[in-house]
mmCIF file of C-alpha atoms in Angstrom:
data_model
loop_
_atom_site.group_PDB
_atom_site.id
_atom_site.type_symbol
_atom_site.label_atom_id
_atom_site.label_comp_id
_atom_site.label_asym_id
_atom_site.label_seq_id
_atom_site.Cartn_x
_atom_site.Cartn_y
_atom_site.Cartn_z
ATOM 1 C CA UNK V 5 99.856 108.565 79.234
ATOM 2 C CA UNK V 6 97.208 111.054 78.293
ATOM 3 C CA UNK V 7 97.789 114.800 77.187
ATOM 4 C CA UNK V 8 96.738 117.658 79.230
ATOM 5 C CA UNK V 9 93.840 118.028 76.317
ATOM 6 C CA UNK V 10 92.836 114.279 77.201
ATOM 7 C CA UNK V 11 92.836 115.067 81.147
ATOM 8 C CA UNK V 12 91.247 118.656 80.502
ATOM 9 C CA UNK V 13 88.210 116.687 78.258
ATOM 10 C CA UNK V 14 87.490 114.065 80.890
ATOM 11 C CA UNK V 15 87.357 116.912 83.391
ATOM 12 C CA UNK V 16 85.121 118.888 81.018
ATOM 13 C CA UNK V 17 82.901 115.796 80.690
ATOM 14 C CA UNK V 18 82.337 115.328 84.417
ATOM 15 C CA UNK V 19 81.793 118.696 85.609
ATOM 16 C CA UNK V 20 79.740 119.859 82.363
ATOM 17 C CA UNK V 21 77.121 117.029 82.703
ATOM 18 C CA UNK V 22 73.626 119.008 83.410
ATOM 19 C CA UNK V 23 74.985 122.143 83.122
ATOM 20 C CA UNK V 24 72.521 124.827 81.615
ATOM 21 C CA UNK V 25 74.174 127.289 79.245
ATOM 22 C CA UNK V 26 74.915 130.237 81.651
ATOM 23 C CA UNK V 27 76.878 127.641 83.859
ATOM 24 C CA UNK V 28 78.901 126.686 81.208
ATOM 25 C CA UNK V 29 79.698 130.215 80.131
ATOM 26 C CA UNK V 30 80.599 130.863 83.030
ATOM 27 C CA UNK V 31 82.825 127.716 83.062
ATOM 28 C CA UNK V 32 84.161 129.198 80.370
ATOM 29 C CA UNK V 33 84.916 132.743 81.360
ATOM 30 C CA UNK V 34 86.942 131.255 84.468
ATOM 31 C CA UNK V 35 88.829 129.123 82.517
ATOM 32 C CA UNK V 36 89.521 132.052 80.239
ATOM 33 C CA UNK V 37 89.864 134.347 83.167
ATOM 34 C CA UNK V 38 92.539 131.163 84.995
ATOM 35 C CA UNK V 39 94.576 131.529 81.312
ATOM 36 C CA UNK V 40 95.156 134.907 81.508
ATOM 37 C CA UNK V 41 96.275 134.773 84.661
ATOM 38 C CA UNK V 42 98.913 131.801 84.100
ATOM 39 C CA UNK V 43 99.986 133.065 81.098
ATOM 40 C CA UNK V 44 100.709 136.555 83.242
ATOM 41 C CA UNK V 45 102.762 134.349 85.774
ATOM 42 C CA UNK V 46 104.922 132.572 82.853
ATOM 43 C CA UNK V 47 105.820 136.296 81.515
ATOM 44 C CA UNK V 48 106.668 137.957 85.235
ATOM 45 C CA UNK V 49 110.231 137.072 86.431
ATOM 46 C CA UNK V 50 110.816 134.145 88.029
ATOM 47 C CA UNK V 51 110.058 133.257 92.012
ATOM 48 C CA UNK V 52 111.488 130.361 93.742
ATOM 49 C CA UNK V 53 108.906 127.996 94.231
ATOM 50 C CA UNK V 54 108.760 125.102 96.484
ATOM 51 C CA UNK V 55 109.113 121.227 96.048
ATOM 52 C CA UNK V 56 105.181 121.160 95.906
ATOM 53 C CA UNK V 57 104.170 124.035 93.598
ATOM 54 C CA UNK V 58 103.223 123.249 90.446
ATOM 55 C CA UNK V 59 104.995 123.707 87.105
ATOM 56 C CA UNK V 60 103.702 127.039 85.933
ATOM 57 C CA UNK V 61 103.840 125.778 82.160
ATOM 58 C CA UNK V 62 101.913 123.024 83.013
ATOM 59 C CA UNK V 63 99.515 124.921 84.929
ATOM 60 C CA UNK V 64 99.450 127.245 81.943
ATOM 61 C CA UNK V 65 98.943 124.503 79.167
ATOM 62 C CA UNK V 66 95.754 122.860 81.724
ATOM 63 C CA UNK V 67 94.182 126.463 81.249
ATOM 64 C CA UNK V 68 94.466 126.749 77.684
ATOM 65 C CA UNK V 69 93.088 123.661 76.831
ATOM 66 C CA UNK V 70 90.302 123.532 79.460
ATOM 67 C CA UNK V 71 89.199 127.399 78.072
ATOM 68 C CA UNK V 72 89.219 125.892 74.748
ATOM 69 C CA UNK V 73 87.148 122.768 75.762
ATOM 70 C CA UNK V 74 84.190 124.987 77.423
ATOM 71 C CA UNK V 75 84.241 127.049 74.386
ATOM 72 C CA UNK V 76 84.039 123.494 72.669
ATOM 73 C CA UNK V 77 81.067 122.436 74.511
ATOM 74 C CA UNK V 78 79.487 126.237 74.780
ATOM 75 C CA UNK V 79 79.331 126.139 70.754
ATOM 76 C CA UNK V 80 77.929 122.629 70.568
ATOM 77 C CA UNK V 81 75.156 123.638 72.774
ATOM 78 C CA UNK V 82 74.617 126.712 71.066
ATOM 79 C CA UNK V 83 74.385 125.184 67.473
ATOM 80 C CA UNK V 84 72.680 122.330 68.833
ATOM 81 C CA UNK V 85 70.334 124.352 70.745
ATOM 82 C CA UNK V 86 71.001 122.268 74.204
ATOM 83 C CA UNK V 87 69.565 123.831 77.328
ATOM 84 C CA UNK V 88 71.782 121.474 79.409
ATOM 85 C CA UNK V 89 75.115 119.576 78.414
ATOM 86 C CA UNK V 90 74.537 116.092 78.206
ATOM 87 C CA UNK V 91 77.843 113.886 77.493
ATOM 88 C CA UNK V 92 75.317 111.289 75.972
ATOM 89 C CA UNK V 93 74.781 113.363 73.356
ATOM 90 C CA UNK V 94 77.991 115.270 72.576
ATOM 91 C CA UNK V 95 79.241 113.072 70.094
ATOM 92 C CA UNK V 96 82.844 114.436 70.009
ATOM 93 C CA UNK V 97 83.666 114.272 73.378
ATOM 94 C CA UNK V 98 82.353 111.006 73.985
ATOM 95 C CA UNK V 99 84.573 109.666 70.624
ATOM 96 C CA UNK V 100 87.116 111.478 73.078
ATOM 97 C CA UNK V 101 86.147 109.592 75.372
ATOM 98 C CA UNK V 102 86.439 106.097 74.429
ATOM 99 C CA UNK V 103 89.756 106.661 72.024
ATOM 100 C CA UNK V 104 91.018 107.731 76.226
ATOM 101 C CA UNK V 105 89.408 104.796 77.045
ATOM 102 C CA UNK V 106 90.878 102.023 74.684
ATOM 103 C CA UNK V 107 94.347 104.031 74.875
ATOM 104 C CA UNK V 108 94.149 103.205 78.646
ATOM 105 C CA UNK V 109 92.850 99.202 78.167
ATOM 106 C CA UNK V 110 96.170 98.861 76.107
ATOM 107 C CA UNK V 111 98.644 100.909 78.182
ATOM 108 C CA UNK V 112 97.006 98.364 81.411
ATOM 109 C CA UNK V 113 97.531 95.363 78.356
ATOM 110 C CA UNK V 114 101.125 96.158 78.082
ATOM 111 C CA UNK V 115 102.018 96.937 81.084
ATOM 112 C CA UNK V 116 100.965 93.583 82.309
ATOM 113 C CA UNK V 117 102.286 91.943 79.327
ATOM 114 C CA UNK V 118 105.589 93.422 80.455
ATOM 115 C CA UNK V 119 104.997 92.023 83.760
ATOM 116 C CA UNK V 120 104.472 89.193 82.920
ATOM 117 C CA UNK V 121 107.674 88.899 80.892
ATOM 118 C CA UNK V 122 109.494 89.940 83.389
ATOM 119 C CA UNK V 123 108.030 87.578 86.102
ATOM 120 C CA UNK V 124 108.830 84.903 83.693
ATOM 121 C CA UNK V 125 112.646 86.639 83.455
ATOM 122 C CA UNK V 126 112.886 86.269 87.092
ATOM 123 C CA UNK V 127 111.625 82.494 87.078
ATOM 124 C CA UNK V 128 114.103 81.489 84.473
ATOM 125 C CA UNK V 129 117.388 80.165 85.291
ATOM 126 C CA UNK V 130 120.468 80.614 83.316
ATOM 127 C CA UNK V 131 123.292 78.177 84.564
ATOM 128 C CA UNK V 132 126.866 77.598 83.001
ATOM 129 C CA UNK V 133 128.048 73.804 83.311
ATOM 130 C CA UNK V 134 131.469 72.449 83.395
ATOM 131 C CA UNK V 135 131.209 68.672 82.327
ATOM 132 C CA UNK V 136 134.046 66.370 82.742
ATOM 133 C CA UNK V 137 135.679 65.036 79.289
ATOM 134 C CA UNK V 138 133.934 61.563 79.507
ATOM 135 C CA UNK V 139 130.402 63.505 80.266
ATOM 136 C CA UNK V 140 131.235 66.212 77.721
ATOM 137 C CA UNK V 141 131.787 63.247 74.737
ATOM 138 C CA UNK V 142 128.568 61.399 75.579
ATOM 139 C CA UNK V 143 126.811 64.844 75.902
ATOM 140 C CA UNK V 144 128.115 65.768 72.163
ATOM 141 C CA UNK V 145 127.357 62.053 70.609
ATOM 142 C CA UNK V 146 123.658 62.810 72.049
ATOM 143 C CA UNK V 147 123.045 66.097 70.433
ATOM 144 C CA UNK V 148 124.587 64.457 67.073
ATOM 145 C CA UNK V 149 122.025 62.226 66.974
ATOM 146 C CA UNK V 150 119.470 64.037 68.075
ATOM 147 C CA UNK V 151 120.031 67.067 66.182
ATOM 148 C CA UNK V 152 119.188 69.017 69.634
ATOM 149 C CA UNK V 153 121.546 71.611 71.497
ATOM 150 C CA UNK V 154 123.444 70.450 74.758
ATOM 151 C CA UNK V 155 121.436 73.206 76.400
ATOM 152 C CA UNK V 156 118.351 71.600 75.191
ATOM 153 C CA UNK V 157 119.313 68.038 76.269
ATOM 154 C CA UNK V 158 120.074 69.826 79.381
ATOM 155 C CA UNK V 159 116.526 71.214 79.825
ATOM 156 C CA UNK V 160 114.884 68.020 78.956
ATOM 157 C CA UNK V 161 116.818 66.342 81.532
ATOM 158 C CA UNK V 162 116.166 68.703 84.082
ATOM 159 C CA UNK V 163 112.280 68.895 83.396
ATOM 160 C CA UNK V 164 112.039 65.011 84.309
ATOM 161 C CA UNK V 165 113.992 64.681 87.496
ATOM 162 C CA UNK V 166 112.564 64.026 90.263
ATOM 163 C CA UNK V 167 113.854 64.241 93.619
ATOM 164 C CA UNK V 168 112.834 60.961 96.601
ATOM 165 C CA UNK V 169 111.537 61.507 99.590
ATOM 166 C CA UNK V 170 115.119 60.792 100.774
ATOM 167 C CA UNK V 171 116.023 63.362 98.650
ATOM 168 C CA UNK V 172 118.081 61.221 96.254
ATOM 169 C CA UNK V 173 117.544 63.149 92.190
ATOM 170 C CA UNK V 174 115.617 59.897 89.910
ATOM 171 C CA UNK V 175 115.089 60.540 86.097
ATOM 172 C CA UNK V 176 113.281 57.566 84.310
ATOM 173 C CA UNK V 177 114.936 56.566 80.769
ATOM 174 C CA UNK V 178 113.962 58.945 78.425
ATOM 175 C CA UNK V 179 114.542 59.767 74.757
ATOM 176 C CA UNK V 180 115.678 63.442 74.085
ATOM 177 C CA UNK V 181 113.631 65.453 71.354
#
């Protein structure tokens, strides 16, 4: 759902808070020193890794963008003249932020929207009847004069049946519409 420069600035955001400008220069320089070293790995020959190691172009792609978010947040404190980071006041990064934020509120929307649809899907019931000529004729002089489907007479009939303690199916008279 969220890009590895999405993941990389909430990271920033939580570690960075109170930070005092040699911290995060030093942040940085790890970060930068972490690139370097990934990018190395994606440019030697390959090893066989196992199931759990993790995708060196992914790693690689982390690095870059987390170098270029403590550089990010090293420059706003120098130009803003911060002795400590404070995400309150980075402007940016806390637009960042809540852009992550919403994006997140509506993936949760939709995905329970869809889950909902689908619940719904699964409560449904799609039958297939086979009436008998006589039933078939009054079925068809109903929906002429009501202007209705047969599967919507169908419905309507099912909706109001109910079903006696003896178990016997009752539907009081009703007119389709």
């Amino acid at each position: 759902m969220w890009s590895a420069d999405d993941v990389v600035r909430a990271s920033v955001r939580r570690q960075g808070e109170g930070l005092s400008v040699a911290q995060v220069a030093d942040k940085g320089a790890e970060a930068e020193r972490r690139e370097r070293e990934t990018r190395q790995q994606l440019n030697s020959p390959a090893v066989d890794r196992g199931p759990y190691d993790v995708d060196p172009e992914d790693l690689a792609e982390q690095w870059v963008a987390r170098h270029a978010e403590w550089r990010r947040v090293a420059a706003l404190m120098d130009g803003q003249g911060w002795s400590v980071y404070s995400t309150e006041q980075d402007v940016q990064g806390s637009t960042w932020a809540r852009e992550r934020d919403e994006q997140r509120e509506g993936a949760l929307a939709r995905r329970a929207a869809w889950q909902r649809e689908r619940q719904d899907a699964r409560d449904e019931l799609r039958a297939q009847v086979w009436l008998s000529a006589d039933v078939s004729r009054r079925l068809r002089a109903i929906t002429a004069r009501t202007g209705l489907e047969p599967e919507q007479v169908l419905a309507q009939l099912a909706d109001r049946v109910r079903i006696d303690d003896d178990g016997a199916l009752t539907v009081d008279a009703f007119t389709p519409h």
